[in-house]
Coordinates of C-alpha atoms and ligand atoms in Angstrom, one line a residue:
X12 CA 99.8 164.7 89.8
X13 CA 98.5 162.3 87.3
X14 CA 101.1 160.7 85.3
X15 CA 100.1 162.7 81.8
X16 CA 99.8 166.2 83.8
X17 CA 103.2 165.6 84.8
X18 CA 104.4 164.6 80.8
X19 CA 102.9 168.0 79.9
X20 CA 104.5 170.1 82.0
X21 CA 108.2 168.7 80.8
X22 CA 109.9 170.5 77.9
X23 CA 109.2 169.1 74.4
X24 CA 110.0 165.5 73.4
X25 CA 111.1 165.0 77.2
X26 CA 108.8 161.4 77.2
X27 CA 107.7 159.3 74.9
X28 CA 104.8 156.6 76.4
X29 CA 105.4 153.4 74.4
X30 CA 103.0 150.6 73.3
X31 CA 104.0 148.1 75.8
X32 CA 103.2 150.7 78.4
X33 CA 106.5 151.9 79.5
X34 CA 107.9 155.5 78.8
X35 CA 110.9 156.4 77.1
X36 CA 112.9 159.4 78.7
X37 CA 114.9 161.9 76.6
X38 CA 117.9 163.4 78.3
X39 CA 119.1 166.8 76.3
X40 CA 121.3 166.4 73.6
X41 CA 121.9 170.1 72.1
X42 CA 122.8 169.9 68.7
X43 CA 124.4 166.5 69.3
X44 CA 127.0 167.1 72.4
X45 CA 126.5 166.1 76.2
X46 CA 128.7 167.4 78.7
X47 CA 131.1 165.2 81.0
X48 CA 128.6 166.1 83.7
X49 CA 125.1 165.1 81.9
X50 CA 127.3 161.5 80.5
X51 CA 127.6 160.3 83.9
X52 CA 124.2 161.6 85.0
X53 CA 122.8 159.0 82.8
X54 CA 124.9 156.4 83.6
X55 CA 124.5 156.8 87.0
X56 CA 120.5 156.7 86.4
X57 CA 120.9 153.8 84.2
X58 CA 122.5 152.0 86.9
X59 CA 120.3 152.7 89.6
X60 CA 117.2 152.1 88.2
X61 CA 118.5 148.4 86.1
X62 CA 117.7 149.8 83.3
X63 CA 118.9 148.7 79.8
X64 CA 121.6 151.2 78.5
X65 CA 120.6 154.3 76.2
X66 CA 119.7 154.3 72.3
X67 CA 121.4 156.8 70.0
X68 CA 119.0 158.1 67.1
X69 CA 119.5 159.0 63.5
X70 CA 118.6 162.6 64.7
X71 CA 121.0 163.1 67.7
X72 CA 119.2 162.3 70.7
X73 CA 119.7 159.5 73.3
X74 CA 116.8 157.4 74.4
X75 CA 116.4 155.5 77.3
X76 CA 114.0 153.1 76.9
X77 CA 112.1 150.4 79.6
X78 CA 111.4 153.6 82.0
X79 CA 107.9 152.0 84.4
X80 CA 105.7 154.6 85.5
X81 CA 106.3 153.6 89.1
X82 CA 109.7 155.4 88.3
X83 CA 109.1 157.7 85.3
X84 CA 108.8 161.1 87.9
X85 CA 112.4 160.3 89.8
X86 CA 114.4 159.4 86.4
X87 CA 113.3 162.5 85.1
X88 CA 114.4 164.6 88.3
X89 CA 117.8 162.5 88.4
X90 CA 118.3 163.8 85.0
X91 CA 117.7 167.1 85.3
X92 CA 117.8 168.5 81.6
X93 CA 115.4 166.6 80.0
X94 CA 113.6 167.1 76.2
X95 CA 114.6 170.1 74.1
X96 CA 114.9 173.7 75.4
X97 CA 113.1 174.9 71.5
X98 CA 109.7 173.6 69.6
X99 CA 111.8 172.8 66.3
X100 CA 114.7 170.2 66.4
X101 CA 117.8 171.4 64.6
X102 CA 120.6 169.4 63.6
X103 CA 124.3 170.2 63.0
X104 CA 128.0 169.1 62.4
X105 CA 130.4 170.4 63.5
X106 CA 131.5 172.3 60.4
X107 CA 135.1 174.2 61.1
X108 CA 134.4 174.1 64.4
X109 CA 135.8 170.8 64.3
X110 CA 135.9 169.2 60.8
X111 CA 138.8 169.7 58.8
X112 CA 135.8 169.8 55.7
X113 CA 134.3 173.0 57.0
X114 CA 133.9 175.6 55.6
X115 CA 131.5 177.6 58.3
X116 CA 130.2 177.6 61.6
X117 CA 127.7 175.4 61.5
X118 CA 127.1 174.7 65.9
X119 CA 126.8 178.4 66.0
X120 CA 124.0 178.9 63.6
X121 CA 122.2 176.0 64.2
X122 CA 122.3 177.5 67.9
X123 CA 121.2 180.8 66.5
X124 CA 118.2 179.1 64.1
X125 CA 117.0 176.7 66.9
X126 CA 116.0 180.5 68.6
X127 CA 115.2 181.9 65.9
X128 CA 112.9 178.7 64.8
X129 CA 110.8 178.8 68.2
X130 CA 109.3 182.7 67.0
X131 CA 106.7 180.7 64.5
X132 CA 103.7 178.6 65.0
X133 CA 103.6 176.6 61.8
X134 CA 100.8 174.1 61.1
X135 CA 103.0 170.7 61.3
X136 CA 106.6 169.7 62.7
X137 CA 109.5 170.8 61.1
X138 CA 112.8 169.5 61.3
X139 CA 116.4 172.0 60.3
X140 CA 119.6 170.7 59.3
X141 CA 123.0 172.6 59.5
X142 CA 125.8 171.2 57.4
X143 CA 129.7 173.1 57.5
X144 CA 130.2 172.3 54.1
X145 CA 128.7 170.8 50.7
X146 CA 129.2 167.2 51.6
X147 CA 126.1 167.6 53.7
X148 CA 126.6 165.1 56.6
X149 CA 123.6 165.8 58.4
X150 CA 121.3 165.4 55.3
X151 CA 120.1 169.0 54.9
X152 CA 119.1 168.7 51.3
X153 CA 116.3 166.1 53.1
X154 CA 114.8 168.6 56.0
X155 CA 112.5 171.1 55.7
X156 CA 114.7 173.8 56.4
X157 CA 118.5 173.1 55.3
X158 CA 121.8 175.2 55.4
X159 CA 124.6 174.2 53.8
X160 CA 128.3 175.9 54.3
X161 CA 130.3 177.2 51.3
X162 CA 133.7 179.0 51.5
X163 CA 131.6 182.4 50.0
X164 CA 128.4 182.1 52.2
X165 CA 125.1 179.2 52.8
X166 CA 123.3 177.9 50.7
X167 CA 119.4 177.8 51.7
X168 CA 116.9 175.2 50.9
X169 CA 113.3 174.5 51.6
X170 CA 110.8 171.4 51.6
X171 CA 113.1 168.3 51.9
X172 CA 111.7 165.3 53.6
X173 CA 113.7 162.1 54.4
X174 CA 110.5 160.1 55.6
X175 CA 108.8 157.3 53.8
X176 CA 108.4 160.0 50.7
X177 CA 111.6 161.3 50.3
X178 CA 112.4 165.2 49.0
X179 CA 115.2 166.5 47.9
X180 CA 115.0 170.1 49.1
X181 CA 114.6 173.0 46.2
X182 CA 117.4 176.0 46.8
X183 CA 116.3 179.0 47.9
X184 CA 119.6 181.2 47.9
X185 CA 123.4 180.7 47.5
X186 CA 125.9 182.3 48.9
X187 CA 124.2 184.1 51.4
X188 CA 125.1 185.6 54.9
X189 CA 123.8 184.5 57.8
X190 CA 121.8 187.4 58.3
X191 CA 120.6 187.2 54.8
X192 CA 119.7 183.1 55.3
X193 CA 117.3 184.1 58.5
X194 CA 115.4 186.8 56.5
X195 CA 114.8 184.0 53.4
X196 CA 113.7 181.3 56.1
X197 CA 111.6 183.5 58.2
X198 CA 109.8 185.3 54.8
X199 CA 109.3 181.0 53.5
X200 CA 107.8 179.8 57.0
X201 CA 105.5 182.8 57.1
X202 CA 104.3 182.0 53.7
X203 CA 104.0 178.2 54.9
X204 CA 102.3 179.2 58.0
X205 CA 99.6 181.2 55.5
X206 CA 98.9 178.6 53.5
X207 CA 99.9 175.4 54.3
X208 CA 97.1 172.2 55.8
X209 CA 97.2 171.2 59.2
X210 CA 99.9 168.9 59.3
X211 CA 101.3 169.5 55.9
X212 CA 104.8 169.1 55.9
X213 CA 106.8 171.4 53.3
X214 CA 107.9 169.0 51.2
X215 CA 104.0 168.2 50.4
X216 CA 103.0 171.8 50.8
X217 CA 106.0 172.5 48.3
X218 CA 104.7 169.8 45.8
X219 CA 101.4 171.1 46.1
X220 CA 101.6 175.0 45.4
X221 CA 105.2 174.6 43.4
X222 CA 108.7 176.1 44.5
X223 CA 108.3 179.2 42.3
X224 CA 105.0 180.6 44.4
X225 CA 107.5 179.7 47.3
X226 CA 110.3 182.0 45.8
X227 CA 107.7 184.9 44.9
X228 CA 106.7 185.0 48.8
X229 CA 110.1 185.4 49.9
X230 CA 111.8 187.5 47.2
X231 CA 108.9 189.7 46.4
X232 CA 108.9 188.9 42.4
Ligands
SF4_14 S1 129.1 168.4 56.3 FE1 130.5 166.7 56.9 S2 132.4 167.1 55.9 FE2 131.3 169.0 55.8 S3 131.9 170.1 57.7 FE3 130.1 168.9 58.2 S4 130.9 167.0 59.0 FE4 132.5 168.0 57.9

């Protein structure tokens, strides 16, 4: 199998080839946490192979760079999970499941929105952020699709953009249930998927056709 064919058939973002011609593997990170198990995985495939060490990313997934293509098909089968198991990357703290801040469960509905997430087809990336409470640790007031944890329900925001145009995300909804928070994403990304370029983030798509033509599509005003 050519070396491309066998790229394509991984799970998304599994390989990355790189300018010098190397490839950069991906191990699975899910929402940030790597078993016991999957840790020495690595290590022991770092070792083996002389490889450098692993690189940590602002959005929670471990790189190992310097991969040759000589090797790039046995790394990946040492490693076993590789890439992400959902098209749409979603981030997350650990909200009260950990954080003494919290005020929600954010791992669990970040788990539950990663699913729910992988349902569309929408014309460019998107990236979801999942924050237990207002301090916003993971930036979600700067991804397309944030949640934000409050003592009464989340708050939902759409369009943010961290890149090299930075958004702040306008708020959909406050104080919302879970339930409720999935029916205001789903009814803003089918309206994005409707109308939005190829490639248009939502933070330009936003700018472009305003918030408020947003908030009609989703709350039917
Ligand atoms: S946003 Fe920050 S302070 Fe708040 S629950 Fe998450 S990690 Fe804790």
């Amino acid at each position: 199998m050519k070396t491309q064919e066998f790229i394509e058939q991984l799970p998304v973002r599994a390989v990355m080839h790189r300018a010098d011609g190397s490839f950069t593997v991906v191990p699975r990170v899910a929402l940030g946490s790597l078993s016991a198990d999957a840790l020495a995985k690595i290590n022991a495939v770092v070792q083996e192979y002389s490889l450098a060490g692993v690189r940590l990313t602002a959005g929670q997934h471990m790189m190992i760079d310097g991969v040759s293509e000589d090797i790039l098909s046995d790394v990946v089968a040492r490693l076993g999970e590789v890439g992400d198991t959902y098209k749409y990357k979603v981030q997350a703290c650990l909200g009260n499941t950990g954080c003494k801040f919290g005020q929600r469960d954010s791992m669990e509905l970040a788990r539950n929105l990663e699913a729910f997430l992988d349902k569309f087809n929408l014309p460019s990336k998107i990236k979801a952020s999942v924050s237990g409470c207002s301090m916003c640790c993971v930036e979600s007031m700067v991804r397309d699709i944030g949640l934000l944890g409050k003592n009464v329900g989340w708050t939902v925001s759409f369009g943010g953009n961290a890149g090299k145009k930075p958004r702040q995300a306008d708020v959909l909804a406050e104080d919302v249930t879970s339930k409720e928070a999935f029916e205001i994403i789903g009814k803003a990304l089918d309206f994005y998927a409707e109308n939005a370029r190829i490639k248009e983030r939502t933070a330009r798509f936003v700018e472009r056709v305003g918030i408020d033509a947003v908030k009609a599509a989703v709350f039917d005003v």
